[in-house]
Short mmCIF file of C-alpha atoms in Angstrom, two decimals:
data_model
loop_
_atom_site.label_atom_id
_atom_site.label_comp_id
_atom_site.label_asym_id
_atom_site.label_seq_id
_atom_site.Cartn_x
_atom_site.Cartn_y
_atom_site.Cartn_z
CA UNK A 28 314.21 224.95 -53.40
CA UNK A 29 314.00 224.07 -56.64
CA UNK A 30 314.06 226.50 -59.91
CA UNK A 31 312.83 224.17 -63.10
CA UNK A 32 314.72 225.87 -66.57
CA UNK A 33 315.62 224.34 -69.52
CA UNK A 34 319.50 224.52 -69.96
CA UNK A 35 321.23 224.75 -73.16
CA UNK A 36 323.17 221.76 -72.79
CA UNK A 37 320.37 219.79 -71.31
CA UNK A 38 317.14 220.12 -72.74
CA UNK A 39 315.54 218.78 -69.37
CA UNK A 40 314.58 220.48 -66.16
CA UNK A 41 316.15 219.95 -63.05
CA UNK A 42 315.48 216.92 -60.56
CA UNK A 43 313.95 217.48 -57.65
CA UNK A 44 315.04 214.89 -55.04
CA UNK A 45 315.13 216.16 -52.37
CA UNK A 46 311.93 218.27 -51.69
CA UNK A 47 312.80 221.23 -49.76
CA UNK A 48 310.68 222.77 -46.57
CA UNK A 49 311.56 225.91 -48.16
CA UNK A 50 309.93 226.36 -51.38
CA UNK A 51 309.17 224.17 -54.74
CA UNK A 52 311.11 221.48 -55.06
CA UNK A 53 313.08 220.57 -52.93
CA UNK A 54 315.73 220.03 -53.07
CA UNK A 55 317.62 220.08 -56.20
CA UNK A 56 317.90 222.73 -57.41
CA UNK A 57 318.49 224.84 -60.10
CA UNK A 58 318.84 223.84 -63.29
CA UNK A 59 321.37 221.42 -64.25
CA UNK A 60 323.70 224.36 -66.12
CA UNK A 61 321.91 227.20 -65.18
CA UNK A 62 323.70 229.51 -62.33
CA UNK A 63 322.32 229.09 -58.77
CA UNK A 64 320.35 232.02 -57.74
CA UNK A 65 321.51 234.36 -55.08
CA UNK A 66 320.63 233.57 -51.73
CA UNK A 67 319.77 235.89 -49.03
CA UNK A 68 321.92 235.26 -45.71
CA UNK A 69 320.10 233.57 -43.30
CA UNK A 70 321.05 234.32 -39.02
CA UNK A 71 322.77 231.80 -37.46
CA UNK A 72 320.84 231.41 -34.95
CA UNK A 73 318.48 228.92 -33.72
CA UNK A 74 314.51 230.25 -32.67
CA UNK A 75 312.22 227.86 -30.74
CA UNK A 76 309.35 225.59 -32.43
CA UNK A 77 306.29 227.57 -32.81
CA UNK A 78 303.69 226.86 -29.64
CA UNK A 79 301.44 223.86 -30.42
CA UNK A 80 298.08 224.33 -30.65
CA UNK A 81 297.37 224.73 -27.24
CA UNK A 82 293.22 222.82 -27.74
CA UNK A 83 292.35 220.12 -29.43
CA UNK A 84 289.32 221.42 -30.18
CA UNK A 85 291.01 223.80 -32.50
CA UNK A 86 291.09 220.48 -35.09
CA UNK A 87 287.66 219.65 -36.07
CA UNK A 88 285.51 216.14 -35.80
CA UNK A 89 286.47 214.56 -38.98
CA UNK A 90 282.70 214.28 -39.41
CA UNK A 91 281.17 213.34 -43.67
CA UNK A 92 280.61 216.82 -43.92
CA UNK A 93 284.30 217.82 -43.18
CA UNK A 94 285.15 214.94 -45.35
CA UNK A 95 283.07 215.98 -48.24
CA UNK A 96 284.73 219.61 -47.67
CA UNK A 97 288.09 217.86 -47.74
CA UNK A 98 287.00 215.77 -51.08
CA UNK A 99 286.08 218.87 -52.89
CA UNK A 100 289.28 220.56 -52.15
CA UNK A 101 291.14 217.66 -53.31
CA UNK A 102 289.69 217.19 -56.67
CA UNK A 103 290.20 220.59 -57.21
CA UNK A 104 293.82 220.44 -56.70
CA UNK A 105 293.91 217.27 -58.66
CA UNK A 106 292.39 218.62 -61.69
CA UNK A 107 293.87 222.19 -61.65
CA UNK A 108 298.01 220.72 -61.34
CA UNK A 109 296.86 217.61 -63.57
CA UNK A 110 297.94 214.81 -61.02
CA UNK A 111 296.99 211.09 -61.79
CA UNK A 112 295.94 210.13 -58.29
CA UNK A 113 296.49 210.95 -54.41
CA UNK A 114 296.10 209.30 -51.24
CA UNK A 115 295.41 211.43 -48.11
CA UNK A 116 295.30 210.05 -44.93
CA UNK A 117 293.99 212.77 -41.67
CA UNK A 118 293.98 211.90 -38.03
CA UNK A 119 293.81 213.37 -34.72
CA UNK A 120 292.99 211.24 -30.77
CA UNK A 121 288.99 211.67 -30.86
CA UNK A 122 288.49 213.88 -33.54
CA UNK A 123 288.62 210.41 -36.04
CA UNK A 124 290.19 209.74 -39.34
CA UNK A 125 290.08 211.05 -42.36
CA UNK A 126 291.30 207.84 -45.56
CA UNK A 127 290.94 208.30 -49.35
CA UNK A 128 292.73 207.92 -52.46
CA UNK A 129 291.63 209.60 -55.76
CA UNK A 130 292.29 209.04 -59.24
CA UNK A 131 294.65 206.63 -61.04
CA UNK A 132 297.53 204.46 -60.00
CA UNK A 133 298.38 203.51 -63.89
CA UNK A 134 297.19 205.61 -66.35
CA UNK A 135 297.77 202.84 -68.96
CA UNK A 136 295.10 200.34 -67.42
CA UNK A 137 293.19 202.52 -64.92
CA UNK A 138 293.93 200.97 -62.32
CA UNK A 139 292.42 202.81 -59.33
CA UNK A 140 294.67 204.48 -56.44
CA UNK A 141 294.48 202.76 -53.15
CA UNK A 142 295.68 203.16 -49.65
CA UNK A 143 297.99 200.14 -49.60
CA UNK A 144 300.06 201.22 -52.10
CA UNK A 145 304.11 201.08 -51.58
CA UNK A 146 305.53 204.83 -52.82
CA UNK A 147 308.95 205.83 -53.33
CA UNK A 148 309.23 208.84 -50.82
CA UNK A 149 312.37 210.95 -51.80
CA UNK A 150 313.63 213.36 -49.20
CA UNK A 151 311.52 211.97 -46.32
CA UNK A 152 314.44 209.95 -46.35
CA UNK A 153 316.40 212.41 -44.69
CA UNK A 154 314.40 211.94 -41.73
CA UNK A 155 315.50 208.45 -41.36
CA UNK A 156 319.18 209.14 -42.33
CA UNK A 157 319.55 211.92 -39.33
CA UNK A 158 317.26 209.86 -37.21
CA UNK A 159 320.01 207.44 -37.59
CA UNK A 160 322.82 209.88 -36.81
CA UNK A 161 321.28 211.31 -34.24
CA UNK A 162 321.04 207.61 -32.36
CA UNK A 163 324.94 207.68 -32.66
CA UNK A 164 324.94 210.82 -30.96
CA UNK A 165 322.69 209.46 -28.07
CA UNK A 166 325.00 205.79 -28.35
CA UNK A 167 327.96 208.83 -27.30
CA UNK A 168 329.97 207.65 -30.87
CA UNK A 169 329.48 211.30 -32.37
CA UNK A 170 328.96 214.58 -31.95
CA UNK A 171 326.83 216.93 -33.52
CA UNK A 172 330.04 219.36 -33.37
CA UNK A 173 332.41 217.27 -34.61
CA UNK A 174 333.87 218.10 -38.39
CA UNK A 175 332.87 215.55 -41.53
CA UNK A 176 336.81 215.83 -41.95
CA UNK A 177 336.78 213.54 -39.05
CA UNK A 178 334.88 210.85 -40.76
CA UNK A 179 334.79 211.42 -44.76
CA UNK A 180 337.96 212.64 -45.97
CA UNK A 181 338.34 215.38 -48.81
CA UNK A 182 335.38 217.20 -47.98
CA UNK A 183 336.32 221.05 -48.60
CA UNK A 184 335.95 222.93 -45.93
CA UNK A 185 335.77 219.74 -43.88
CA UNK A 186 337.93 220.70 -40.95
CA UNK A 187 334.93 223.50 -40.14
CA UNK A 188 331.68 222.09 -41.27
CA UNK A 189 330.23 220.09 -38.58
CA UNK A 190 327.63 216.99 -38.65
CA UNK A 191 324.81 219.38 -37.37
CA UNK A 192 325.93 221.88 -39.79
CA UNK A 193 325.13 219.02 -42.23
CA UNK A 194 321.92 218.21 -41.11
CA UNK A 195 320.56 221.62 -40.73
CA UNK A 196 321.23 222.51 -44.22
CA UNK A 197 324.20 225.24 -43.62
CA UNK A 198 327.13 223.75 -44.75
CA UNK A 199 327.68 225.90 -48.01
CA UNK A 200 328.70 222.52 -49.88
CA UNK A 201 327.42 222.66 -53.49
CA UNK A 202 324.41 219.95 -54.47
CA UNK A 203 325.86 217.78 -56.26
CA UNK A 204 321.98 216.92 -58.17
CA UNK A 205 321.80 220.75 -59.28
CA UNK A 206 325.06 219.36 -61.10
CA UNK A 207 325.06 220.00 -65.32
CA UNK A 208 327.26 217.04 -65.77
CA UNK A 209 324.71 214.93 -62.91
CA UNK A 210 321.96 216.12 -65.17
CA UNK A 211 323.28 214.69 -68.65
CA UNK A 212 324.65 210.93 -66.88
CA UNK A 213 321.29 210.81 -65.11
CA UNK A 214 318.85 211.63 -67.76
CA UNK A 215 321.10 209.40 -70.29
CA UNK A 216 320.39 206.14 -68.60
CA UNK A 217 317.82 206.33 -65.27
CA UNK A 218 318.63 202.89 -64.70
CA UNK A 219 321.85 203.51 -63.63
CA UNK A 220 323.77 203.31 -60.19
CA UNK A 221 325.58 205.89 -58.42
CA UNK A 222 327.75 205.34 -55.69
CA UNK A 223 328.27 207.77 -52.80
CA UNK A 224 331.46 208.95 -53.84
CA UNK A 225 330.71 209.52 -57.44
CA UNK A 226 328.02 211.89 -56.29
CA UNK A 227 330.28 213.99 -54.05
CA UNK A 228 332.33 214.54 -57.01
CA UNK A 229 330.01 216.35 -58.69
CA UNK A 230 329.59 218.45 -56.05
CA UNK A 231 333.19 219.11 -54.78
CA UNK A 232 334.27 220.00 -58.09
CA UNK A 233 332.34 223.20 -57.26
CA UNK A 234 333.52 225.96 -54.84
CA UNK A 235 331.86 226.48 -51.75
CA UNK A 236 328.80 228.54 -52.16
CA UNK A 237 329.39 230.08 -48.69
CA UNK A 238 331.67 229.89 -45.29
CA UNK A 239 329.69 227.02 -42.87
CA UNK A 240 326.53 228.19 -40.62
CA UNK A 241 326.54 231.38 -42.54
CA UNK A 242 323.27 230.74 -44.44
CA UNK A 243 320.73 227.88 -45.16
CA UNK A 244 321.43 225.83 -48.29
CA UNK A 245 319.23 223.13 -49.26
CA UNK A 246 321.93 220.59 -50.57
CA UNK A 247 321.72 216.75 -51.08
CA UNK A 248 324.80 216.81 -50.32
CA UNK A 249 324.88 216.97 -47.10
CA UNK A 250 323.03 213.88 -46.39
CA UNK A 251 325.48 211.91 -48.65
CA UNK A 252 327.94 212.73 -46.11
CA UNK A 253 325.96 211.96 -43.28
CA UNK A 254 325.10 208.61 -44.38
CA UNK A 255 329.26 207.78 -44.90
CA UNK A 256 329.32 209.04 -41.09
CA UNK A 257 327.20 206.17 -40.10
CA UNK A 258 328.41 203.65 -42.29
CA UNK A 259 331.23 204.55 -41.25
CA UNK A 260 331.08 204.80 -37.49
CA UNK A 261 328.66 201.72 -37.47
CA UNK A 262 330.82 199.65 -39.96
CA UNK A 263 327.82 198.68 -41.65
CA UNK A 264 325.70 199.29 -45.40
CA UNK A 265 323.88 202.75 -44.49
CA UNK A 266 320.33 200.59 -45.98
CA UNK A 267 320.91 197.63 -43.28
CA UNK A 268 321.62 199.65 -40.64
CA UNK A 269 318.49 202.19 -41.09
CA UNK A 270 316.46 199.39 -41.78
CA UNK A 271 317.15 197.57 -38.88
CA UNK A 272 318.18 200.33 -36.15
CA UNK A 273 315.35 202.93 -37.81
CA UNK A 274 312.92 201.28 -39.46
CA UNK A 275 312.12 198.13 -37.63
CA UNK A 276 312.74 200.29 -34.35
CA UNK A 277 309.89 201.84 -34.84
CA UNK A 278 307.37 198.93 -35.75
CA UNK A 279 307.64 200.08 -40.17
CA UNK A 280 306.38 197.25 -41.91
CA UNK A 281 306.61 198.30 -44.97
CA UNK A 282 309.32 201.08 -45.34
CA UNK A 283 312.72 200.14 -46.87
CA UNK A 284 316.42 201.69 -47.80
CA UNK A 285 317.04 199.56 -50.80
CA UNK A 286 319.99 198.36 -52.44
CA UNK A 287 319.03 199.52 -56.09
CA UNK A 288 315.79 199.72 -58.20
CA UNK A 289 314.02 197.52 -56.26
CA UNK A 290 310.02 198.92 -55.99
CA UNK A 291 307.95 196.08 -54.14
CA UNK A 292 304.18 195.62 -55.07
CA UNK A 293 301.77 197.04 -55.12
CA UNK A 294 302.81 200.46 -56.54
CA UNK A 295 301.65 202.85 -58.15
CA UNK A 296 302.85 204.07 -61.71
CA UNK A 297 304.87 207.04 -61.21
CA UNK A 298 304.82 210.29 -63.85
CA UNK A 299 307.48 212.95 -64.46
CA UNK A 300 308.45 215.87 -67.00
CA UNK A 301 311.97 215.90 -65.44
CA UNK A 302 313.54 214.02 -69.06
CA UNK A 303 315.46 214.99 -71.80
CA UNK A 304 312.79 215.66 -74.02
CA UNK A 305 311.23 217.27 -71.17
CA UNK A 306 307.81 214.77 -72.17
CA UNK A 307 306.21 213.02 -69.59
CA UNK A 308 307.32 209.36 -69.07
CA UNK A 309 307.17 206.64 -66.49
CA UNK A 310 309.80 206.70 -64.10
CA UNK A 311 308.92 203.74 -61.79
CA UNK A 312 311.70 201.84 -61.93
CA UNK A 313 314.08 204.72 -62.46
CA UNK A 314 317.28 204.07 -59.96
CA UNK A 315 317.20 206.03 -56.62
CA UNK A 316 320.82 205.11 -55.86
CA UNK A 317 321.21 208.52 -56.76
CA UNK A 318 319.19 210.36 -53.82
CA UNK A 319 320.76 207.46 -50.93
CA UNK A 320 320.86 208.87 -47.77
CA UNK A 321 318.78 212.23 -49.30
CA UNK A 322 316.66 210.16 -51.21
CA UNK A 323 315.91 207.12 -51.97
CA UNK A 324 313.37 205.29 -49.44
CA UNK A 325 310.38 203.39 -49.90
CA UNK A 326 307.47 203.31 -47.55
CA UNK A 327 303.56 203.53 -47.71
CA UNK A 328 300.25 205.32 -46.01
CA UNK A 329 299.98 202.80 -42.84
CA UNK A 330 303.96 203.45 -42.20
CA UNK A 331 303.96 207.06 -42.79
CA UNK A 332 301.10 207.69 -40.62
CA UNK A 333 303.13 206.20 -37.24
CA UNK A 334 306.86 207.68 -38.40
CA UNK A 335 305.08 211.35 -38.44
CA UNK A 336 304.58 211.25 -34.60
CA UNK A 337 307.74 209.26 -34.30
CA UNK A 338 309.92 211.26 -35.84
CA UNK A 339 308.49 214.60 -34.77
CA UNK A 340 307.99 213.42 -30.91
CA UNK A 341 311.45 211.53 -30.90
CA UNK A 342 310.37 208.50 -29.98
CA UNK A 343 313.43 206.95 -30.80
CA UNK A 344 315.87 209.30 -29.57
CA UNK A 345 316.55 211.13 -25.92
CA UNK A 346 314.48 214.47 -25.20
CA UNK A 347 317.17 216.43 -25.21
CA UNK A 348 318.94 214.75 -28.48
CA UNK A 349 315.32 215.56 -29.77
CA UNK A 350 315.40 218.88 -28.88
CA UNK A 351 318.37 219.58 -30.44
CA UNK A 352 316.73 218.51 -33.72
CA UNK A 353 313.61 220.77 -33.48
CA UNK A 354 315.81 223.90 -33.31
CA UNK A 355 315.06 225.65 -36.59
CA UNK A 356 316.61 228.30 -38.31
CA UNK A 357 314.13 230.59 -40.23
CA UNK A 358 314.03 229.77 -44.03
CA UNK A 359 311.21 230.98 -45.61
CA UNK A 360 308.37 233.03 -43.85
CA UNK A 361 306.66 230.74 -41.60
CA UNK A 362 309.09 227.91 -42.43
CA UNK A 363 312.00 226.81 -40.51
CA UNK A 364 314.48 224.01 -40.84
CA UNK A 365 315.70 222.04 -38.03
CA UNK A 366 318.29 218.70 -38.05
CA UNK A 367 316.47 216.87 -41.21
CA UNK A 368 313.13 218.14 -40.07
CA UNK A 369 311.10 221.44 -40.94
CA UNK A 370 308.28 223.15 -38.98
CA UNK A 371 305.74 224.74 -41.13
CA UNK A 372 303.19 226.99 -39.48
CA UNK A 373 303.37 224.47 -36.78
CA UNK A 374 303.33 221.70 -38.77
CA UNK A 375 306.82 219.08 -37.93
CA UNK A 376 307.81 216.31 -40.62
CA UNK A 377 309.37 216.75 -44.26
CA UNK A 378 308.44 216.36 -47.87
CA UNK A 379 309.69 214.34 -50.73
CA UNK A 380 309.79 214.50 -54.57
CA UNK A 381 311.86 212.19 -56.99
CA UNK A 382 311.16 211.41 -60.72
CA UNK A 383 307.42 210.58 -60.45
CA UNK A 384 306.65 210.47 -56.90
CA UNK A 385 305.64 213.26 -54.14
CA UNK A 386 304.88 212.93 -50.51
CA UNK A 387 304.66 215.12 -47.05
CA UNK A 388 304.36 213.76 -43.51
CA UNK A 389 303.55 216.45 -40.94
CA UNK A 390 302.35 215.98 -37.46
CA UNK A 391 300.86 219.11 -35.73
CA UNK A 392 301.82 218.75 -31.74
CA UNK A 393 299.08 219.87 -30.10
CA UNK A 394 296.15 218.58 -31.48
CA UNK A 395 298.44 215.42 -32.09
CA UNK A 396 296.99 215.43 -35.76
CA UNK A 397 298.99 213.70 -38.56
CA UNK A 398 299.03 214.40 -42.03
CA UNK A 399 300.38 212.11 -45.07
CA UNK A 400 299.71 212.86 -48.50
CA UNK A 401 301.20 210.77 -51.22
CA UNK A 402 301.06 210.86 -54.76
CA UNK A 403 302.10 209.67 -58.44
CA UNK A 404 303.72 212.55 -59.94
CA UNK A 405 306.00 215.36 -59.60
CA UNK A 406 305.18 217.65 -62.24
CA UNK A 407 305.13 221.12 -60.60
CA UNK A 408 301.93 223.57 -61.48
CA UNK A 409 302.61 227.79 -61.63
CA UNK A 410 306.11 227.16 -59.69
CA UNK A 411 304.12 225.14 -56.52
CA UNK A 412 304.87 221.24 -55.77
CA UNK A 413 301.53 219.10 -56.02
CA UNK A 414 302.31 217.85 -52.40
CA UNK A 415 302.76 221.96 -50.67
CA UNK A 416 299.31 222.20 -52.40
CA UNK A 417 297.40 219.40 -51.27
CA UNK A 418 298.65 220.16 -48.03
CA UNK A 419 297.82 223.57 -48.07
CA UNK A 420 294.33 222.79 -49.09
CA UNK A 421 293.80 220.32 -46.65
CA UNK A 422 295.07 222.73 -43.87
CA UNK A 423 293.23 225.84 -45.15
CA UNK A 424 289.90 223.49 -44.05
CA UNK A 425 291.09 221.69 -40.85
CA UNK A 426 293.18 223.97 -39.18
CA UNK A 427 293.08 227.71 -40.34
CA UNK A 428 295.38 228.96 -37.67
CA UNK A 429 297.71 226.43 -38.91
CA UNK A 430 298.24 226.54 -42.98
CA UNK A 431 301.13 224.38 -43.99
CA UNK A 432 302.24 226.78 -47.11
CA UNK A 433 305.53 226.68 -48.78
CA UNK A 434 306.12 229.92 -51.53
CA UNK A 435 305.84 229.04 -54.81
CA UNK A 436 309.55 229.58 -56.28
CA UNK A 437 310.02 230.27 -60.09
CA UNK A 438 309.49 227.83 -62.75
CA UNK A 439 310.57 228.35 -66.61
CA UNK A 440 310.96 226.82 -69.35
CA UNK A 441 307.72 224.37 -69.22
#
């Protein structure tokens, strides 16, 4: 979860990478040299996926008069948090489909937003990156209780934080983007690469914020590490072997790891306040090395659309491997994190939110629906993420019993 404040030393708020299940932003964190809030212990214990919607008649005919509903409520969440333009894409078997875009793409020319538009997607990339990890587990070359000491060394507490202490977000490991120092390099020059290991030494040279599996965390982190275990166990770049093991595994045409600030057309214009200045500017060709394995992906509408029931059935993985990753521990109320994955009211995917860029991907099992929304900005509005309130709009109208909301967490300094 993300808390937005000015620092002293860095007159910018915090980044928001990684966009958390649990709250605004994602994430990232606090403010880069701000302290992190306290955190309330969370059980260690796993509790089952909430019970699908047993009837598909629960999710409505996408009929024009649903769609004009859906239109209003859009608009209105457009105008009220000030976002340039959205695409929303809403689907369930015989209940039809739901397509639009609103607004801008490029606020310089006017171009329009459209459905084929390539997006940089953030921390959905963490669904990939354990997707990945958790093939290795099914391949029998991990273990989900094995220590990162036994892959990454240096790691503290790495002889007692396991890989599916990583991926669940209970580690204790400091994020290395809610980093003061992260904060100034970043913001300095947004063109920038990072390597893996420079980023874990912002975070190690932080104590541990807690013992491992004692609480939930968000943390970028985490995923770093994760994507050294399969580069490392796989002796191959972390962006070839997702794209070809991952990506092309499940029929993505247009989803990529890249290698640096690559962005292929046609995009959309991207819009942040997360600079120095703390002014708006253009941040679409801003380096992702810096999210990686937590961050840094590429995909678009058609894509997102089939990795939502991919992801969230397993398609890729063995039921019980699957299993194993829809476990969630509770992190807010009616949110729970699993391995790389969150269940929202019911609703199974992730989020994402870089400099300029938002999206969610939820799939709601029993009515099979699927949900994408992706948009051109990550400018929070009153402490909520643009993306937890398009989606809660959209779910207030299509499924009632099933209202993907994420609490608003505090935002200063705007």
């Amino acid at each position: 979860m993300r808390t937005r404040r000015r620092s002293a030393a860095v007159a910018a708020v915090a980044l928001g990478l990684a966009v958390s299940p649990v709250g605004a932003g994602a994430g990232a964190a606090y403010a880069w040299g701000a302290a992190a809030p306290a955190r309330q212990a969370v059980p260690a214990v796993t509790v089952p996926v909430p019970a699908p919607t047993p009837a598909s008649e629960e999710f409505p005919r996408l009929t024009p008069a649903v769609a004009r509903e859906l239109d209003t409520a859009i608009r209105k969440v457009m105008t009220e948090a000030k976002v340039p333009g959205v695409i929303v894409a809403l689907s369930a078997p015989g209940k039809g489909t739901y397509v639009r875009s609103f607004g801008v793409a490029d606020k310089s020319t006017g171009m329009p937003m459209s459905p084929g538009l390539n997006t940089r997607i953030g921390s959905e990339t963490k669904t990939f990156t354990v997707t990945a990890l958790l093939q290795l587990v099914d391949e029998g070359k991990v273990a989900l209780d094995d220590p990162i000491g036994t892959y990454v060394d240096g790691v503290p507490n790495g002889d007692r934080i396991t890989l599916r202490e990583l991926a669940g977000m209970r580690s204790g490991l400091f994020n290395y983007s809610a980093d003061e120092d992260f904060g100034k390099a970043f913001l300095a020059d947004p063109s920038r690469p990072f390597t893996p290991q420079q980023l874990l030494a912002y975070s190690f040279k932080h104590p541990v914020l807690f013992e491992p599996d004692a609480k939930f965390d968000y943390s970028n982190t985490n995923l770093i590490l994760l994507g050294l275990v399969v580069e490392k166990v796989t002796g191959q770049r972390l962006d070839d072997y997702i794209n070809r093991e991952v990506v092309a595994a499940a029929g993505l045409k247009h989803t990529l790891f890249p290698v640096g600030a690559e962005f292929p057309a046609p995009h959309a214009q991207g819009y942040t306040d997360q600079t120095l200045s703390g002014k708006t500017a253009n941040a679409t060709d801003w380096n992702p090395s810096w999210g990686w394995a937590a961050g840094a992906m590429i995909s678009n509408l058609s894509d997102l659309r089939s990795w939502a029931k991919t992801v969230a059935t397993g398609t890729l993985l063995k039921p019980a491997t699957q299993a194993e990753r829809l476990k969630v521990v509770p992190s807010l109320p009616g949110a729970g994190y699993g391995l790389g994955i969150f269940n929202v009211q019911g609703w199974i995917g992730h989020n994402g939110s870089l400099p300029g860029y938002q999206s969610l991907t939820v799939y709601l099992p029993g009515p099979q629906a699927t949900l994408v929304v992706l948009l051109n900005t990550d400018t929070d509005y009153r402490g909520s993420e643009p993306s937890t309130l398009f989606g809660q709009a959209i779910t207030r109208i299509v499924t009632p019993d099933h209202v993907f909301s994420l609490p608003a967490q505090p935002v200063t300094g705007h």
